[in-house]
Coordinates of C-alpha atoms and ligand atoms in Angstrom, one line a residue:
X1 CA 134.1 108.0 26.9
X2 CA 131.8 105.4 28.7
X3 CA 129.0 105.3 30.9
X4 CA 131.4 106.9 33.4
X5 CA 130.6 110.2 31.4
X6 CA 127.2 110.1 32.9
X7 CA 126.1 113.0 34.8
X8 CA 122.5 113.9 36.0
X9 CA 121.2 117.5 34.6
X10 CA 118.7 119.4 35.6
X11 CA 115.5 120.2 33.8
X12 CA 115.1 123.7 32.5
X13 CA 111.8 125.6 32.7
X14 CA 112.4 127.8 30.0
X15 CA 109.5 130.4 31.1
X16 CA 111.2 130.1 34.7
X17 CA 111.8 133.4 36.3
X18 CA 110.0 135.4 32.9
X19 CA 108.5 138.6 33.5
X20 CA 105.3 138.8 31.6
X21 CA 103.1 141.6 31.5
X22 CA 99.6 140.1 30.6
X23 CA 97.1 142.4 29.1
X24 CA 93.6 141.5 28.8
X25 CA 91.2 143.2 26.5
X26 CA 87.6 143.1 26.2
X27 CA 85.9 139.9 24.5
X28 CA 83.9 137.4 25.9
X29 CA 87.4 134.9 25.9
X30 CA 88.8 137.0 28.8
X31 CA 87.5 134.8 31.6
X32 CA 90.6 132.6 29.6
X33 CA 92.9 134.9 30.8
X34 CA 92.6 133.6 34.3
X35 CA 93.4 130.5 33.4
X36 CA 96.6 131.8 31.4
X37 CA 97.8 133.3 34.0
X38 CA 97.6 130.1 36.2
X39 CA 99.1 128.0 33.2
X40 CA 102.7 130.9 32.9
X41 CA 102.5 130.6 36.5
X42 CA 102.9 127.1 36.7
X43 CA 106.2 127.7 34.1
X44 CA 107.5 129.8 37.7
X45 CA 106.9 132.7 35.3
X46 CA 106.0 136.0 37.1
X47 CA 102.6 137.4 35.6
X48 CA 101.7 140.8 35.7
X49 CA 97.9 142.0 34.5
X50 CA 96.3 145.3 32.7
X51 CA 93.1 145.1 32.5
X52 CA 90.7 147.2 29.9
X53 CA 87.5 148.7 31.2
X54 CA 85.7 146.6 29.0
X55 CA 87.2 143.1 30.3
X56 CA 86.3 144.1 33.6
X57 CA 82.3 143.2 32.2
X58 CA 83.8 139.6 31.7
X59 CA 86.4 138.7 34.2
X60 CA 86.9 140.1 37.6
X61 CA 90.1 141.9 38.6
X62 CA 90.1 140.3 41.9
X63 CA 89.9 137.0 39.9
X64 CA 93.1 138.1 37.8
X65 CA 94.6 139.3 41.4
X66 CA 94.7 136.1 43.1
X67 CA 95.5 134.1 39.6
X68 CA 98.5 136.6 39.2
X69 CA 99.6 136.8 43.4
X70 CA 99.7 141.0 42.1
X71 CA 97.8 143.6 42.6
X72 CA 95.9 144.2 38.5
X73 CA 95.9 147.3 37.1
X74 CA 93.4 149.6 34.3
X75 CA 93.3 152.7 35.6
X76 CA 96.0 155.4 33.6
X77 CA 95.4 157.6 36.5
X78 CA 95.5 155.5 40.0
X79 CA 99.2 155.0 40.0
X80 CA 100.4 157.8 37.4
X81 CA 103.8 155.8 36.3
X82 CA 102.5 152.3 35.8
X83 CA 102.1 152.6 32.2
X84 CA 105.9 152.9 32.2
X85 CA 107.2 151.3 35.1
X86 CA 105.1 148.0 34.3
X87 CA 106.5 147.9 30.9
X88 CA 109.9 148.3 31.9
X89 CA 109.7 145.3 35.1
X90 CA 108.2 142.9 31.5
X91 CA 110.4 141.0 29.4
X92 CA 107.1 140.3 27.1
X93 CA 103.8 141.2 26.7
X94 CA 100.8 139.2 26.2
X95 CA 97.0 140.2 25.3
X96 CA 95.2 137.5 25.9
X97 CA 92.2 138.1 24.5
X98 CA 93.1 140.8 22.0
X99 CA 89.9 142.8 20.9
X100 CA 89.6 144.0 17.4
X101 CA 89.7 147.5 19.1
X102 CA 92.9 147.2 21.0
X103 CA 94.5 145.5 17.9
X104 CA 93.1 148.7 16.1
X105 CA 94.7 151.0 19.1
X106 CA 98.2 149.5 18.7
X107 CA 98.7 149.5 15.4
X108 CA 97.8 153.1 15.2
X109 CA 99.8 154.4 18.3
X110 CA 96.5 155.5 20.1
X111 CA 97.3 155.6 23.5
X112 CA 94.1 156.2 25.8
X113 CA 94.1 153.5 28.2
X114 CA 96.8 151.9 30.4
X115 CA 96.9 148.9 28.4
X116 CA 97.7 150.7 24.8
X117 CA 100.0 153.2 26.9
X118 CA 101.8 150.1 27.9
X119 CA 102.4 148.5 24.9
X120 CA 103.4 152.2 23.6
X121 CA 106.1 152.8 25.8
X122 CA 107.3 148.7 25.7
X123 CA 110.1 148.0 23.3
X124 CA 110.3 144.1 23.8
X125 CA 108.4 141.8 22.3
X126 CA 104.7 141.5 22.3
X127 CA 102.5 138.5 21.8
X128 CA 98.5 139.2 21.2
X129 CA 95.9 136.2 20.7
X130 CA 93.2 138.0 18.7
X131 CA 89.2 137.1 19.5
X132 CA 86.5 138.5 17.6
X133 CA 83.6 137.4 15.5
X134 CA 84.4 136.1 12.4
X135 CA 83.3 139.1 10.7
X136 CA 85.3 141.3 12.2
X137 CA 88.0 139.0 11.7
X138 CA 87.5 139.8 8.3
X139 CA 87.0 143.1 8.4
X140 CA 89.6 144.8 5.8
X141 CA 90.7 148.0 8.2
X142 CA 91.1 145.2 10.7
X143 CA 93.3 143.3 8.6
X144 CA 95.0 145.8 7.4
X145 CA 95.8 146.5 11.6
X146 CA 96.7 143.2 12.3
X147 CA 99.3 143.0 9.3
X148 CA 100.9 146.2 10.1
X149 CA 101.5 144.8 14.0
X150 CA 102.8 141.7 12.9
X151 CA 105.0 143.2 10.3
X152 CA 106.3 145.2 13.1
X153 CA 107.7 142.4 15.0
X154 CA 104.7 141.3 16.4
X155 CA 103.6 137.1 17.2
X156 CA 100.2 136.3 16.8
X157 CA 98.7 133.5 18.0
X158 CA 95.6 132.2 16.4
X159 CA 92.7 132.9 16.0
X160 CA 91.3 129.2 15.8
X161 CA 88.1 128.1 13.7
X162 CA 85.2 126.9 15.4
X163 CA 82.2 128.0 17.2
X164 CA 82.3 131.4 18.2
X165 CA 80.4 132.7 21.7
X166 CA 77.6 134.4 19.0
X167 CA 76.8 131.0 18.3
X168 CA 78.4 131.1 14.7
X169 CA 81.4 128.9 13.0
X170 CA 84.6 130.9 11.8
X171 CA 87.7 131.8 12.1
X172 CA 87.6 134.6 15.4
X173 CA 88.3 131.7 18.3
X174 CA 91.1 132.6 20.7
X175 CA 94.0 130.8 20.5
X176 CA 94.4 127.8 23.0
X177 CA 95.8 128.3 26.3
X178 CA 98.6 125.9 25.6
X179 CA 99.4 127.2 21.7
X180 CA 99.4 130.9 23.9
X181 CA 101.9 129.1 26.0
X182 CA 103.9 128.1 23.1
X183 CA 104.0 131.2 20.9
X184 CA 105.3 132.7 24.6
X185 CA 108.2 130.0 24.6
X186 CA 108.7 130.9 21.0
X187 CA 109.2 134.7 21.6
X188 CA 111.8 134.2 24.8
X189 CA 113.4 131.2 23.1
X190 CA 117.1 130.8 21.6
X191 CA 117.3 131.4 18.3
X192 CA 120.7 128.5 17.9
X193 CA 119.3 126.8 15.3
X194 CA 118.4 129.4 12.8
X195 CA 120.2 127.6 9.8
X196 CA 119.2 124.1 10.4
X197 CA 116.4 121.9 8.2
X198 CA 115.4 119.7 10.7
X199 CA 113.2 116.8 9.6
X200 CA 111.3 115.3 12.6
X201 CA 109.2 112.1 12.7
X202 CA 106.9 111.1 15.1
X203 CA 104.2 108.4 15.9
X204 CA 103.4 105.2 15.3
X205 CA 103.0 103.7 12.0
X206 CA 100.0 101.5 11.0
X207 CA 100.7 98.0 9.2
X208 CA 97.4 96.4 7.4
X209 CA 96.1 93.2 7.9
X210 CA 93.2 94.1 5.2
X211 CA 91.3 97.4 4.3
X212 CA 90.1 97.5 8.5
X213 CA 92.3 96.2 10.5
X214 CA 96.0 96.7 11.2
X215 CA 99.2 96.0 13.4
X216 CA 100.7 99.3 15.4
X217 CA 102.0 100.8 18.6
X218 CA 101.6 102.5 21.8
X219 CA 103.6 105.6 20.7
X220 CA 101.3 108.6 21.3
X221 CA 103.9 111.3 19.1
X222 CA 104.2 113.7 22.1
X223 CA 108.3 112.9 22.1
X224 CA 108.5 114.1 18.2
X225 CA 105.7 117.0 18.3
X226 CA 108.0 117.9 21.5
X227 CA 111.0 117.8 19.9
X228 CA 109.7 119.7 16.2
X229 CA 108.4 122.3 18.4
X230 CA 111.1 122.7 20.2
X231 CA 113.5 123.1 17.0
X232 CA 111.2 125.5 15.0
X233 CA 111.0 128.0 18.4
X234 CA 114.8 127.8 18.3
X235 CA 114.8 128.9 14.6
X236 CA 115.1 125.6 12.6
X237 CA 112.9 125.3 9.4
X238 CA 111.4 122.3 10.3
X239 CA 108.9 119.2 8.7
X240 CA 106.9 116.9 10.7
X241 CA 106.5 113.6 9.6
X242 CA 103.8 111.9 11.4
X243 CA 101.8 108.7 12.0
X244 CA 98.8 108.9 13.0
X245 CA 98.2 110.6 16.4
X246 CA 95.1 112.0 18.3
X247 CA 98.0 115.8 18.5
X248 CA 97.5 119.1 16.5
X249 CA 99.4 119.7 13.5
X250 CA 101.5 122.3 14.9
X251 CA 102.0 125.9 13.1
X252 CA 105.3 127.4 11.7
X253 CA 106.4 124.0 10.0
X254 CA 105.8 121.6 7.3
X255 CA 103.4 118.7 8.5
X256 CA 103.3 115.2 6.7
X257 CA 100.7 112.7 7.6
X258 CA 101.6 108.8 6.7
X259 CA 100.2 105.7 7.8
X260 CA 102.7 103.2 7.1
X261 CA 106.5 102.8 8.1
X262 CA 106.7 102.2 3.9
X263 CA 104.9 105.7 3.7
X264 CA 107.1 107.1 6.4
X265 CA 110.1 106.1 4.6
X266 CA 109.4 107.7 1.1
X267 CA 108.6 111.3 3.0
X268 CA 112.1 110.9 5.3
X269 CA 113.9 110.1 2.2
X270 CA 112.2 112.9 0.0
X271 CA 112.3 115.3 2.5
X272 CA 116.0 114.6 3.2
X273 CA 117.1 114.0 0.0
X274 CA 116.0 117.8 -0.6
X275 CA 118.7 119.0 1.8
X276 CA 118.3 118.3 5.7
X277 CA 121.1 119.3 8.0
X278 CA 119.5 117.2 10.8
X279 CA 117.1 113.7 11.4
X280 CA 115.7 113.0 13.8
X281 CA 113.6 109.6 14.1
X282 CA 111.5 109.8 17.2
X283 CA 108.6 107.8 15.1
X284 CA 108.1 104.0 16.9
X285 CA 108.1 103.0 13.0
X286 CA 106.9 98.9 12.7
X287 CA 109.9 96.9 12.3
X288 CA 107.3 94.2 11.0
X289 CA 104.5 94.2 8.4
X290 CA 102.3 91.5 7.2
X291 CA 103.8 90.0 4.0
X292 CA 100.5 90.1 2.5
X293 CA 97.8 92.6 2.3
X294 CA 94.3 91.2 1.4
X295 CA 91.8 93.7 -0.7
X296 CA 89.2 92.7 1.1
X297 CA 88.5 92.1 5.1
X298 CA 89.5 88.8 6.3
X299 CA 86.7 86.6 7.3
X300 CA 86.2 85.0 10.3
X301 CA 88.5 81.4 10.6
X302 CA 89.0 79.6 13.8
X303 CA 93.0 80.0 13.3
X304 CA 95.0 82.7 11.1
X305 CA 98.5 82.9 11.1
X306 CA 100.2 86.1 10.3
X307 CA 103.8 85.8 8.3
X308 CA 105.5 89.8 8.8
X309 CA 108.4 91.3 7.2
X310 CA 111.1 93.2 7.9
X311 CA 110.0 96.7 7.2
X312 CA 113.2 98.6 5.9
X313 CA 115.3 100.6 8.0
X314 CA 114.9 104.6 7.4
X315 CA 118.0 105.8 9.5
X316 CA 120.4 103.0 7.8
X317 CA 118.7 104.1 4.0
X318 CA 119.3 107.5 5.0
X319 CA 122.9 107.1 6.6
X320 CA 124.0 104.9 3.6
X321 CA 122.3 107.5 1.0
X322 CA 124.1 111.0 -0.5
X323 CA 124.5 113.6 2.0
X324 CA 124.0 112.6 5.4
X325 CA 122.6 114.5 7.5
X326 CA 123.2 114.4 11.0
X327 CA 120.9 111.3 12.5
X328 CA 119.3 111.1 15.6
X329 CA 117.5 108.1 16.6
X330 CA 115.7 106.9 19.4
X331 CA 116.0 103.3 21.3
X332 CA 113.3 102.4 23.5
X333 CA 114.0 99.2 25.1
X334 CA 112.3 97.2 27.9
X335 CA 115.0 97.3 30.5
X336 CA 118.5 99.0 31.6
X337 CA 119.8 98.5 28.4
X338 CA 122.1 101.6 27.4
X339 CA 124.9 99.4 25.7
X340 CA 122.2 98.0 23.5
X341 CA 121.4 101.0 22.4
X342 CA 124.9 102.3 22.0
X343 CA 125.8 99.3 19.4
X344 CA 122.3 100.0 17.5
X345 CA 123.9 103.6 17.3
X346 CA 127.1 102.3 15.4
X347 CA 125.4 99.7 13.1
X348 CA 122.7 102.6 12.3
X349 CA 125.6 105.1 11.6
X350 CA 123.5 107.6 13.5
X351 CA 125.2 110.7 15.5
X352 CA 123.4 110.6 18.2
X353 CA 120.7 108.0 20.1
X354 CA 118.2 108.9 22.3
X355 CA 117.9 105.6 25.3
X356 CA 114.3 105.5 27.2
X357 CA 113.8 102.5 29.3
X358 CA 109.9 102.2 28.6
X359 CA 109.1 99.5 31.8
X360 CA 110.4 102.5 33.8
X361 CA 107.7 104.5 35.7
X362 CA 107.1 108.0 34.3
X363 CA 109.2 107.2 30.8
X364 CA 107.8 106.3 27.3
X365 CA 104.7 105.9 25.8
X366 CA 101.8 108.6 26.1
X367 CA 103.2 110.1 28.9
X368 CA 104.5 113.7 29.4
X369 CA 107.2 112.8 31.0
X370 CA 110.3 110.9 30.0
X371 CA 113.8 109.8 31.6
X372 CA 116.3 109.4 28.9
X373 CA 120.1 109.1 28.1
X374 CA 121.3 110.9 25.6
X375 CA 124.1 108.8 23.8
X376 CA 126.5 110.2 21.2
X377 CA 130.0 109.6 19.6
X378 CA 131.9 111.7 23.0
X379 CA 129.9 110.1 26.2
X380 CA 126.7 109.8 27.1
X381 CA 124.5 111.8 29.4
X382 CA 121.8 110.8 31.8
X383 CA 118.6 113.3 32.5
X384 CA 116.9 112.8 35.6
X385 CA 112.6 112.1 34.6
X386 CA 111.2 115.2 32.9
X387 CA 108.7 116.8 30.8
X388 CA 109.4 115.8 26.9
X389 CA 109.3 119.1 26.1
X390 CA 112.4 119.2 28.5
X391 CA 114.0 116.4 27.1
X392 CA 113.0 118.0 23.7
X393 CA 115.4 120.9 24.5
X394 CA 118.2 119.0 26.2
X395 CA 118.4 117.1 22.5
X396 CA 118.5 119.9 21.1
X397 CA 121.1 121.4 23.5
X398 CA 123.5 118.2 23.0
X399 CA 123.0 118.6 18.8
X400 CA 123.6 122.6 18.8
X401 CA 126.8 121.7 20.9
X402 CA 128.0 119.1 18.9
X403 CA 127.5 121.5 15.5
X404 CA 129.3 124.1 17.2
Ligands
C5P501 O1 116.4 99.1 15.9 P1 115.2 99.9 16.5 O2 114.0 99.8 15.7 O3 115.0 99.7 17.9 O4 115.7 101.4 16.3 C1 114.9 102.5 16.7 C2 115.2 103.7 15.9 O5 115.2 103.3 14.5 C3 114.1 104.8 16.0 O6 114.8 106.0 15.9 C4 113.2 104.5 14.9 O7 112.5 105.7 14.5 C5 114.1 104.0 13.8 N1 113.6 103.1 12.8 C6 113.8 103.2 11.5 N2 113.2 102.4 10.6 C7 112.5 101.3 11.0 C8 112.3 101.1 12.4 C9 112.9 102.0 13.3 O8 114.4 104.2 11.1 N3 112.0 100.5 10.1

């Protein structure tokens, strides 16, 4: 097939449409909860709240009203079946913060408040960002609640490390709004790529000059973080190999910091060579670096000339190496150049290129967005501009199809 293959899809909003039941217990994080709810609303989810008495010292319920557009309920006894009809309208739950307390009510089946009444009579999946002081964090009977939740089935989210509202450091810290966000992709997403070891780079790489200086790129890493996160939510054990960025490492998957494309080649090739199904290079790896490396920092000089090097090629060591996986590369070109990247794709051996046009407005580096075209051995398929973690999926989509 040719570029008459192309066809526009739309992007998906995986959270569009949801049914959440948000349930907000009471630590001093619950004032986050409103802005949750604003954040699964802006997915097009629909957000439903329960409220504990004791949130209501922290947050309002008229705040949680107008962040939800519904009406927020605590009471067991104001509307007599909500703790089972508002369970039944969810697809998930979320607690958002989760109090030591309710995680204690859960996980032993006390049911004395609509919220614990909820998740009693809910038999989907539940999703609770703990927030405590560290202390209680620690606290043995509380562990011992937490691991018999989560070996139940159910996600946790954090708790970060950092300064806690008592003013101390430790581990207690509610989750982020946007890791929350996550862990509630992760719960609804598909589960395709259960049996795939996905290695993922991302990032620039760094090419010194001398000890404090060096020669690099624009690339921010969002594309790669997108797409790893994207793969381990659908299932795939997944490693991150990254350059540096100023991005979280992200949890449920291997994460490999390098600095130089020479680093980032020995991890690709390790990691692959111990069994990969899938690669994919989204990393803006240097295709130059100086020929020389001075020990010490280069002084001052009215001229200095540079010589660089060809840095060597991961996808065509990996491609022309034992066991291939299946490669996916990227091409970001300056210009409408999809042919381009459709001969790099056959002299790379790769399965699949990803083409971004990085002059056009909205696509490419350290943006959110991106308009690609996906190219592969059957056609090629343009996206209109989306968020990466849209074009994330829709690579994903194209290589779960193509395994099929
Ligand atoms: O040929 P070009 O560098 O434009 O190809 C880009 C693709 O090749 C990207 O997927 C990038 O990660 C990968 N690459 C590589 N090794 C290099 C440079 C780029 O695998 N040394």
């Amino acid at each position: 097939m040719n570029s008459s293959a192309t066809k526009k899809k739309k992007p998906q909003t995986s959270l569009k449409n949801k049914s959440i039941l948000l349930g907000v217990s009471g630590g001093v994080a619950a004032y986050k909860a409103i802005e949750l709810c604003r954040r699964l609303r802006d997915e097009e989810a629909s957000v439903s709240v329960v409220m504990t008495d004791a949130s209501k010292n922290f947050v309002t319920p008229l705040s949680l009203e107008v962040a939800s557009m519904h009406k927020v309920f605590s009471s067991l006894y104001e509307e007599p079946m909500a703790h089972i009809t508002l369970p039944q309208q969810a697809e998930l739950m979320v607690i958002a913060p989760a109090t030591a307390n309710i995680i204690g009510k859960f996980a032993n089946g006390i049911a004395d408040d609509l919220l614990s009444t909820c998740f009693l009579s809910f038999s989907g999946k539940t999703v609770i960002a703990p927030s405590m002081n560290w202390r209680m964090y620690e606290n043995r009977i509380f562990r011992q609640n937490l691991e018999k939740l989560t070996s139940l089935g159910v996600i946790q989210v954090g708790p970060g490390q950092g300064s806690l509202a008592c003013g101390e450091e430790g581990p207690g810290r509610m989750a982020e709004i946007p890791d929350i966000i996550d862990a509630v992709r992760t719960a609804f997403s598909k589960r395709d790529l259960e049996h795939e070891k996905i290695v993922v780079t991302a990032g620039p790489t760094r090419e010194y000059l001398d000890p404090v200086r060096f020669i690099s790129n624009r690339s921010s890493g969002k594309m790669g973080f997108a797409i790893a996160k994207a793969a381990r939510n659908r299932g795939a054990d997944v490693t991150l190999i990254s350059g540096p960025t100023s991005l979280a490492a992200p949890a449920g998957m291997r994460f490999i910091q390098v600095e130089t494309a020479l680093e980032m080649a020995e991890a690709v090739e390790k990691e692959v060579r111990s069994g990969a199904s899938a690669l994919i290079m989204a990393a803006a790896v240097a295709d130059f670096s100086p020929s020389e490396k001075s020990g010490t920092k280069i002084e001052k000089a009215g001229e200095l000339l540079i010589r660089l090097r060809q840095t060597p090629d991961i996808i065509s060591s990996v491609a022309a190496g034992k066991g291939k996986p299946f490669i996916i590369g990227f091409a970001a070109e300056t210009g409408a150049r999809v042919e381009r990247a459709r001969e790099k794709m056959k002299k790379k051996k790769m399965d699949m290129v990803v083409f971004n046009d990085v002059t056009e407005a909205g696509a490419g580096f350290d943006l959110d967005t991106n308009r690609v075209t996906i190219i592969d051995k059957k056609g090629e398929t343009g996206l209109e501009l989306m968020s990466k973690d849209s074009v994330a999926e829709a690579i994903l989509d194209r290589f779960s199809e193509i395994k099929a």
